[in-house]
Coordinates of C-alpha atoms in Angstrom, one line a residue:
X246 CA -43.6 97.6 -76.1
X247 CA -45.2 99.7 -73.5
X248 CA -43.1 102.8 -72.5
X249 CA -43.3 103.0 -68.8
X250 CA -40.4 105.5 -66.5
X251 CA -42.0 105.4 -63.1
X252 CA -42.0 102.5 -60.9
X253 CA -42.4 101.6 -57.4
X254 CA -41.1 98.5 -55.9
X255 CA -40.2 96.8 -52.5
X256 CA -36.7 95.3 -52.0
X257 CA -36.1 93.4 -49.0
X258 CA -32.2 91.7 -48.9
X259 CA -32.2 88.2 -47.0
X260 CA -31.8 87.3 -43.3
X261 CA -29.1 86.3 -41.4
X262 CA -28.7 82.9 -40.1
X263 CA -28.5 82.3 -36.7
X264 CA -26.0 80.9 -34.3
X265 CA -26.4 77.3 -33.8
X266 CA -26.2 75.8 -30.2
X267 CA -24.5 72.3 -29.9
X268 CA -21.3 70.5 -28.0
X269 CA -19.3 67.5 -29.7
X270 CA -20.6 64.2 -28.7
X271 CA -18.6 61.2 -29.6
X272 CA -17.5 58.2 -28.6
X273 CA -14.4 58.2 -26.4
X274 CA -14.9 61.9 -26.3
X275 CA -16.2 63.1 -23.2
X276 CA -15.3 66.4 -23.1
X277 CA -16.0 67.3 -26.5
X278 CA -17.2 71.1 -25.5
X279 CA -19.2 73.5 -27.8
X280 CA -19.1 73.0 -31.8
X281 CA -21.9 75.4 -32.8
X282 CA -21.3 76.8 -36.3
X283 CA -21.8 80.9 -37.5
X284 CA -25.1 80.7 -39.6
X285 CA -24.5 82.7 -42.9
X286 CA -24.9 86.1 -44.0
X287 CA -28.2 87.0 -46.1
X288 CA -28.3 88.2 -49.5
X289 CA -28.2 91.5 -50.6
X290 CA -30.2 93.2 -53.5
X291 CA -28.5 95.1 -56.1
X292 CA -29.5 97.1 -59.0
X293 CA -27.4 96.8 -62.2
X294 CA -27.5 98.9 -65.7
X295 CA -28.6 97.2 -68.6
X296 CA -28.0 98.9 -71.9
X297 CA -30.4 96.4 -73.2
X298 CA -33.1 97.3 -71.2
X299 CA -35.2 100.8 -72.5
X300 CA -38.7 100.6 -70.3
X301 CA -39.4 100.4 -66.6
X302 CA -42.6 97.8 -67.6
X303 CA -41.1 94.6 -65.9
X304 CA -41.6 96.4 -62.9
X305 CA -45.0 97.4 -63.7
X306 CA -46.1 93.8 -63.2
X307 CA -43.5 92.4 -60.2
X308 CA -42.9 94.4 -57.3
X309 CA -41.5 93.0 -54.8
X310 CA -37.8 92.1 -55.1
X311 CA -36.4 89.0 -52.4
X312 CA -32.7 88.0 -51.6
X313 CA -32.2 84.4 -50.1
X314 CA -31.9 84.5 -46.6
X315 CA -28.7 83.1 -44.7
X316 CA -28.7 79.6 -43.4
X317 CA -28.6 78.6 -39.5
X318 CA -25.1 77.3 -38.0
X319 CA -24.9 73.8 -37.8
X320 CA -22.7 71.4 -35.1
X321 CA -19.2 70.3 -35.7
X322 CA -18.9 73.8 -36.5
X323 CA -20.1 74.0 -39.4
X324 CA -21.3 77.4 -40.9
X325 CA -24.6 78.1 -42.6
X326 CA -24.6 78.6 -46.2
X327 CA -24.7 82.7 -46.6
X328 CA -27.6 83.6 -49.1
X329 CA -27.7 84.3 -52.9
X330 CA -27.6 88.2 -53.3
X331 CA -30.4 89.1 -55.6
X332 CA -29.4 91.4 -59.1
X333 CA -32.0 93.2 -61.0
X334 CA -31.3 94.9 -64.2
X335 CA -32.9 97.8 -64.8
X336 CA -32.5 100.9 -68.1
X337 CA -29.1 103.0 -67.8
X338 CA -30.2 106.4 -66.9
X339 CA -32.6 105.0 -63.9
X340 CA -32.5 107.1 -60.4
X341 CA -33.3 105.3 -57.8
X342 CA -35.4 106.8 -54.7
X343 CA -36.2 106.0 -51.2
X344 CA -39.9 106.9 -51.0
X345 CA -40.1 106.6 -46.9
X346 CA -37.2 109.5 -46.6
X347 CA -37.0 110.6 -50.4
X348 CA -33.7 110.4 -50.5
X349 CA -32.0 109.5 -53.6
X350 CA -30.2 106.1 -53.4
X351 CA -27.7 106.3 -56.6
X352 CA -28.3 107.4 -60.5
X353 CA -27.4 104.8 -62.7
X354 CA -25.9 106.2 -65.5
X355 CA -23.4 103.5 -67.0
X356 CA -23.7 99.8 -68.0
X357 CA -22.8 98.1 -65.7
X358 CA -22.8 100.1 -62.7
X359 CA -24.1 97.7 -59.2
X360 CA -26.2 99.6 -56.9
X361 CA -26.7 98.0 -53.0
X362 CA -30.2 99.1 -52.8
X363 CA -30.6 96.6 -49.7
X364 CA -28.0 95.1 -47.4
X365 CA -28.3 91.6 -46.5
X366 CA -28.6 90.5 -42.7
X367 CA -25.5 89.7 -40.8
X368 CA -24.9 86.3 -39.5
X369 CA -25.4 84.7 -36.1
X370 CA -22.9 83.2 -34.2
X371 CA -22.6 79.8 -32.5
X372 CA -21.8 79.1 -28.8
X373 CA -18.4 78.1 -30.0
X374 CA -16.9 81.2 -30.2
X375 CA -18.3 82.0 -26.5
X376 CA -16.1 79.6 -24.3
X377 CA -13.3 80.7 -21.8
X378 CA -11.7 79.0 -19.7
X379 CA -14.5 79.9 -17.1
X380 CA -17.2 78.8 -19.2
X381 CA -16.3 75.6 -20.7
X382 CA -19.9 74.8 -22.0
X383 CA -21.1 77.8 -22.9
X384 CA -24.9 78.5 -24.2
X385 CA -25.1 81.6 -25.6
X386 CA -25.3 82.2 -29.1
X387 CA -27.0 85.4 -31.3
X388 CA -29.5 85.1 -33.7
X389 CA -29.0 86.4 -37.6
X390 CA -30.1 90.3 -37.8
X391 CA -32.9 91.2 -40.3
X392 CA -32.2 92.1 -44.0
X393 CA -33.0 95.6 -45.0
X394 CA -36.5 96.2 -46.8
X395 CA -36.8 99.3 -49.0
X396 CA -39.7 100.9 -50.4
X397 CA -37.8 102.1 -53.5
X398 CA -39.0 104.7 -56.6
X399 CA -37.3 104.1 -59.7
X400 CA -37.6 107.0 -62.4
X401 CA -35.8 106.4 -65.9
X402 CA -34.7 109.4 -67.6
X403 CA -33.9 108.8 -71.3
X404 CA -30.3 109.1 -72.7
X405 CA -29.8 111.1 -75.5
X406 CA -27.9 114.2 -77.2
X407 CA -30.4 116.1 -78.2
X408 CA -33.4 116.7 -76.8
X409 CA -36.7 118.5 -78.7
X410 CA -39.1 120.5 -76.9
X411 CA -41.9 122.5 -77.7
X412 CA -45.8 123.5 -77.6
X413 CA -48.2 120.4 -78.6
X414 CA -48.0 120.1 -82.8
X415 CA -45.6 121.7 -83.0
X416 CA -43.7 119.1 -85.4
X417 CA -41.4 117.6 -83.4
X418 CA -42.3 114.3 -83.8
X419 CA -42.5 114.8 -88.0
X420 CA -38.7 116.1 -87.2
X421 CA -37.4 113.1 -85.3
X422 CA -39.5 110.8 -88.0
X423 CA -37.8 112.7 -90.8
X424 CA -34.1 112.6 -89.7
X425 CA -34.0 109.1 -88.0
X426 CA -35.5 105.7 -88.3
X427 CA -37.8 106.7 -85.4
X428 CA -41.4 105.7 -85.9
X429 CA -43.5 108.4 -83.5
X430 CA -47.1 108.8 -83.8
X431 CA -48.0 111.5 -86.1
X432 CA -51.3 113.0 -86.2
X433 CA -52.7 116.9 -86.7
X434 CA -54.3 117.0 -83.3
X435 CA -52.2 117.9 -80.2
X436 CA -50.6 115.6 -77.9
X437 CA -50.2 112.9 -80.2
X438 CA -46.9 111.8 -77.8
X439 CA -47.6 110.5 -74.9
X440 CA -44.5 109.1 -74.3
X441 CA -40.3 110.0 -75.0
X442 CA -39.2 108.8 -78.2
X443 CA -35.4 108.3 -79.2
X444 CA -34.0 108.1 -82.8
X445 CA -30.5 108.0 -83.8
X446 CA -29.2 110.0 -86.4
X447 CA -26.8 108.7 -88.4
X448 CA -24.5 111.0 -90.5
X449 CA -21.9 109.0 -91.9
X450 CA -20.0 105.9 -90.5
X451 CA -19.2 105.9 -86.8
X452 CA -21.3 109.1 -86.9
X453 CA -24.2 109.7 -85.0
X454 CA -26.2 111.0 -82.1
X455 CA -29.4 110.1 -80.5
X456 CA -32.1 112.3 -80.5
X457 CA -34.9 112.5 -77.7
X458 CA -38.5 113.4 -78.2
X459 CA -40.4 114.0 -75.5
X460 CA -44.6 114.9 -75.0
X461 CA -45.5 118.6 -76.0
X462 CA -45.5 121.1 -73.1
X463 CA -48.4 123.3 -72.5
X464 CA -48.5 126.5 -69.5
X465 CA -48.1 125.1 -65.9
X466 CA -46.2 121.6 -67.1
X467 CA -44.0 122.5 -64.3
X468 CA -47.0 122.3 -62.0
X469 CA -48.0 118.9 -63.2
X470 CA -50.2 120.3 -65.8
X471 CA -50.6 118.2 -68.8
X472 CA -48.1 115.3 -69.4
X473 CA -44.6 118.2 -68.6
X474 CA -43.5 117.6 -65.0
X475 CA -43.7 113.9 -65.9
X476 CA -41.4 114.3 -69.1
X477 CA -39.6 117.2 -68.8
X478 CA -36.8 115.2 -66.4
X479 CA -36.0 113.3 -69.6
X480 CA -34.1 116.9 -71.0
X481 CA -32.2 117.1 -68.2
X482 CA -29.9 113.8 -69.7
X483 CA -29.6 116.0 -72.8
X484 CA -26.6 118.4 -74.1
X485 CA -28.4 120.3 -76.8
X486 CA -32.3 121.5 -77.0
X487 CA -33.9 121.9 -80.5
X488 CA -36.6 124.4 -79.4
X489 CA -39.1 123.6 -82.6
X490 CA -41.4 126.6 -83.1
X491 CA -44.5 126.5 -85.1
X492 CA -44.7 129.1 -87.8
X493 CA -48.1 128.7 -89.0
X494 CA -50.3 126.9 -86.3
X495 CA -53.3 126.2 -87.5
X496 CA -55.5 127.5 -84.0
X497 CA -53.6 131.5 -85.3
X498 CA -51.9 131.4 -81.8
X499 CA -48.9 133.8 -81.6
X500 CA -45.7 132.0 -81.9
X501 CA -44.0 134.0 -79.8
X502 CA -45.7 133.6 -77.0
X503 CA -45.7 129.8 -77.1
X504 CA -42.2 130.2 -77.3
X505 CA -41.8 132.2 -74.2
X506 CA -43.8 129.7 -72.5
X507 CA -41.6 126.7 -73.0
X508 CA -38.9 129.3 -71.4
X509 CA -40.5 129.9 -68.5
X510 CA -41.5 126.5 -67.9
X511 CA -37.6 125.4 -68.3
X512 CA -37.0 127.7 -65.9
X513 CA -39.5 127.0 -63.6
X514 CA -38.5 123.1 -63.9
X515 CA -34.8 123.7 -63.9
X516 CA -33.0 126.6 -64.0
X517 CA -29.5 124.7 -64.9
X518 CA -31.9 123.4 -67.7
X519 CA -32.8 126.5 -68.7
X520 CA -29.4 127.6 -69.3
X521 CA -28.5 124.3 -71.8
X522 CA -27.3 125.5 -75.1
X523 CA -30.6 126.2 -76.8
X524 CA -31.3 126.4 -80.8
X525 CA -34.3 128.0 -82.2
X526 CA -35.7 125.4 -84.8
X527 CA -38.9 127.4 -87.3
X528 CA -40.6 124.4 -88.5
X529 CA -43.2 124.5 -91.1
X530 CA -41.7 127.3 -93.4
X531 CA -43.4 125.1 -96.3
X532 CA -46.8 126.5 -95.0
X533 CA -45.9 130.6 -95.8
X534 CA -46.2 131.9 -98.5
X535 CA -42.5 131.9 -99.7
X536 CA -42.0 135.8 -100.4
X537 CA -43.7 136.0 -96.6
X538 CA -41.0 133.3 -94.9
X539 CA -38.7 135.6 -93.8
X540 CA -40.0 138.3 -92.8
X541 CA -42.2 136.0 -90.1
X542 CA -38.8 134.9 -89.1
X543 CA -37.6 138.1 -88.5
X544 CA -40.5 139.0 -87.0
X545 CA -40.4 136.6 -84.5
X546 CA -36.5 136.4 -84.0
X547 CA -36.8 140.1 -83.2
X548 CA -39.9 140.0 -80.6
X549 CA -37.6 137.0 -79.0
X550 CA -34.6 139.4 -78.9
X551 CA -32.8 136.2 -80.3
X552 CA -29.3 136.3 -81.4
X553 CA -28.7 132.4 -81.1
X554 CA -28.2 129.8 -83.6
X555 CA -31.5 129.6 -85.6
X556 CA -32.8 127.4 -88.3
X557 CA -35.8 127.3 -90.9
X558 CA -37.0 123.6 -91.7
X559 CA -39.9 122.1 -93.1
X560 CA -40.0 118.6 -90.9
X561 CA -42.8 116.9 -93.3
X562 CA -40.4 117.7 -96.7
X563 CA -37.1 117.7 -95.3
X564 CA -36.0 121.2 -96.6
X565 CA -33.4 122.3 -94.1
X566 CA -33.0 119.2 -92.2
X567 CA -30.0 118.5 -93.1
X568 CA -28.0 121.4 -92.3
X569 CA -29.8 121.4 -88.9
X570 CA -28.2 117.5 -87.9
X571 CA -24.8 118.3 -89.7
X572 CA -24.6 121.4 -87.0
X573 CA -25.4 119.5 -84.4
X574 CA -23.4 116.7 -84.7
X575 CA -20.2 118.9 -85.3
X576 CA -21.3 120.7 -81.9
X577 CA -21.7 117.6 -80.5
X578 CA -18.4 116.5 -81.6
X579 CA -16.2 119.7 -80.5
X580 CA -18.0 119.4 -77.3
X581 CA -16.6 116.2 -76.4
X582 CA -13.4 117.0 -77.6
X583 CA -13.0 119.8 -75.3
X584 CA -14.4 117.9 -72.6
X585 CA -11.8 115.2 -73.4
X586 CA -8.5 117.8 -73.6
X587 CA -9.9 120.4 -71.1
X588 CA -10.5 119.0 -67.3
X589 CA -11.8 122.6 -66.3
X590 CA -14.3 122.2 -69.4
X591 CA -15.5 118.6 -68.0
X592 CA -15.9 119.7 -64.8
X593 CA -18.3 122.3 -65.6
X594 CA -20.5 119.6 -67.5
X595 CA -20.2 117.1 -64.6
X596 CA -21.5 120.0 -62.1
X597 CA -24.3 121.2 -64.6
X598 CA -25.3 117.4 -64.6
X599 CA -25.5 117.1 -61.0
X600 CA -27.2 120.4 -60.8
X601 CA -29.9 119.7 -63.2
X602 CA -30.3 116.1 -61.3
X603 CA -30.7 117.9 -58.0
X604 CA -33.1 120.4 -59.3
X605 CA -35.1 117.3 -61.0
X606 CA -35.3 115.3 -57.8
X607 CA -36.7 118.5 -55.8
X608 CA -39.5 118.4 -58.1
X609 CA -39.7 114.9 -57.8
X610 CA -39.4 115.0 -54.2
X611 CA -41.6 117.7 -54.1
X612 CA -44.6 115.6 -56.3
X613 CA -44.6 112.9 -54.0
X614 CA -44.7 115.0 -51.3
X615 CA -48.3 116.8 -52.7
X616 CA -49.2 113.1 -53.3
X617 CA -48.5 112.1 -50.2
X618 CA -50.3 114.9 -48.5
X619 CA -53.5 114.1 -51.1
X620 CA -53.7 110.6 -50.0
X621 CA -53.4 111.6 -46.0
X622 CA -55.9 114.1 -46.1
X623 CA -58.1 111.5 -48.3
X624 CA -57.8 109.2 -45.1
X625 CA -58.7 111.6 -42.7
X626 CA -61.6 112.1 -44.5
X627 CA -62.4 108.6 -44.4
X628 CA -61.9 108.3 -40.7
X629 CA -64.0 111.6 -39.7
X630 CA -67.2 110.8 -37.8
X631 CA -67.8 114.7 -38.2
X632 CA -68.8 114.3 -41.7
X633 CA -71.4 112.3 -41.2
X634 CA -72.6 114.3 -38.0
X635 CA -76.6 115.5 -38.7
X636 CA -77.7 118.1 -36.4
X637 CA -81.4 117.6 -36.0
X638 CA -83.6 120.5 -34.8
X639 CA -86.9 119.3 -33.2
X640 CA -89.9 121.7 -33.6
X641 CA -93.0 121.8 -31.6

């Protein structure tokens, strides 16, 4: 299945019915007076989080989202029937965006959790509810009021514990491949993910995370350059970053400076992000020559000024995988339990979170906003007669 986590769609909730206009007209009634009936309430659109669901592609293809309008009043004061409000599922871990005022609607975050994206028109009423006892055949009524349309942006930011990140090749699909039953793309070029990947680890019975790789990040992803600004909001879902570090590349760049350059781009990004618990994964030992292994480590730790958790792995063999996961997961595990026992600990997490969303929606916000500006200018262009303006000189 195609991985898509951008979409833009058009959600308009239904009308409202209107009033109806009508008096009671029977036999051996002759002063039956108004009956006009309300007309019913239009449907509203909601969104809805679907565990099932893992891709924004349905959305790809169908884009505009309709609730059933209301139905009109009737006589013998009958009410129209209100509309069907519409539901659409869409992936837990979906924010949803108002692209007219870039304001963002609601983050879905849990199954289940209903959304009003677009409110439904309220209903009309009928001429019954308008007589006095000065107006005894009254003829007013009001019409159903229009259902709210909404161009809407919906970006899906994958759920997962751990998140890897690192410079193009640098093996952290191998890693994900090696330690779950994740299937990535695996190739000695760079850039061989285009797209997140998610594998669960499993350790044991009832023990597991979910692990999150993401496209390589190059200099400037948080500029847009390369595939970075578009992947790196999938992190910010995480609680642990695996920074993988290529040893040996095989271009001879300096690892080091890679290194620093998926820092600054956290930082750039997010800064909350930035400051996620971060472990220094050395993949590739298996290509040094073993009495050389360490001392590149140190060599590297020591440029870094690192005094983190680190740990030396071979992705494509296996060698240290192991221990890396076990440590995780027990991380992961005393995290949650201090979470769960500690409210001051839980609170922290829940204001990181919303942080890091905040920061990611700027950059979102701020995108769309250079696109925006891109696509205005391009029309200006289009409607400049000064462009096409030839000055002629005549000579005699």
């Amino acid at each position: 299945m195609q991985f898509v986590d951008e979409a833009s769609i058009i959600a308009e909730a239904g009308n409202g019915g209107n009033g109806c206009l009508s008096f009671r007209r029977e036999k051996y009634v002759p002063k039956g007076g108004p009956d006009g009936g309300d007309g019913g309430h239009g449907g509203s659109v909601y969104l809805i989080g679907d565990d099932a669901l893992n891709t924004l592609i349905d959305f790809k293809y169908q884009r505009f989202y309709k609730a059933q309008n209301g139905q009109g009043g009737m006589g013998r004061q009958m009410s129209g029937k209100a509309g069907e409000d519409l539901h659409v599922k869409v992936p837990v871990g979906t924010t949803v965006i108002d692209e007219d005022t870039l304001e963002v609607i609601a983050d879905v975050t849990e199954i289940g959790q209903v959304v009003l994206v677009a409110q439904g028109g309220r209903r009309g009423l009928g001429n019954i509810h308008f007589k006095s006892s000065t107006n005894r055949a009254p003829r007013r009524t009001t019409p159903g009021t229009e259902g709210e349309r909404r161009n809407l942006r919906l970006e899906m930011k994958v759920m997962a514990d751990v998140g890897l990140l690192g410079m193009p090749n640098a093996g952290k699909s191998t890693l994900i491949r090696s330690v779950s039953a994740a299937k990535p793309k695996v190739a000695n070029y760079p850039f061989t993910t285009l797209v997140p990947n998610l594998g669960v680890v499993k350790l044991g019975m009832h023990e597991h995370f979910v692990m999150a790789d993401v496209p390589g990040l190059i200099e400037g992803a948080s500029d847009g350059a390369g595939l970075g600004l578009r992947f790196l909001k999938h992190l910010t879902r995480t609680r642990l970053l695996f920074h993988v570090i290529d040893v040996a590349p095989f271009d001879e760049s300096d690892p080091v400076e890679a290194a620093e350059a998926i820092v600054h781009e956290l930082e750039q990004f997010s800064p909350t992000l930035a400051e996620r618990p971060r472990w220094l994964v050395l993949n590739k030992f298996d290509l040094l020559p073993e009495e050389e292994r360490e001392a590149a480590a140190q060599a590297i730790l020591e440029r870094l000024a690192w005094d983190g958790p680190v740990y030396r792995i071979s992705a494509i063999s296996g060698d240290g995988t192991e221990a890396l996961v076990q440590a995780a997961h027990r991380w992961l595990t005393e995290q949650r339990r201090l979470e769960n026992e500690d409210e001051a600990a839980a609170e922290r997490e829940r204001e990181m979170c919303a942080r890091m969303e905040a920061e990611s929606v700027a950059r979102t916000e701020a995108r769309l906003g250079r696109k925006r500006k891109r696509h205005d200018e391009d029309d200006d262009d289009v409607d400049d007669d000064d462009d096409y303006d030839v000055e002629v000189e005549y000579v005699q």
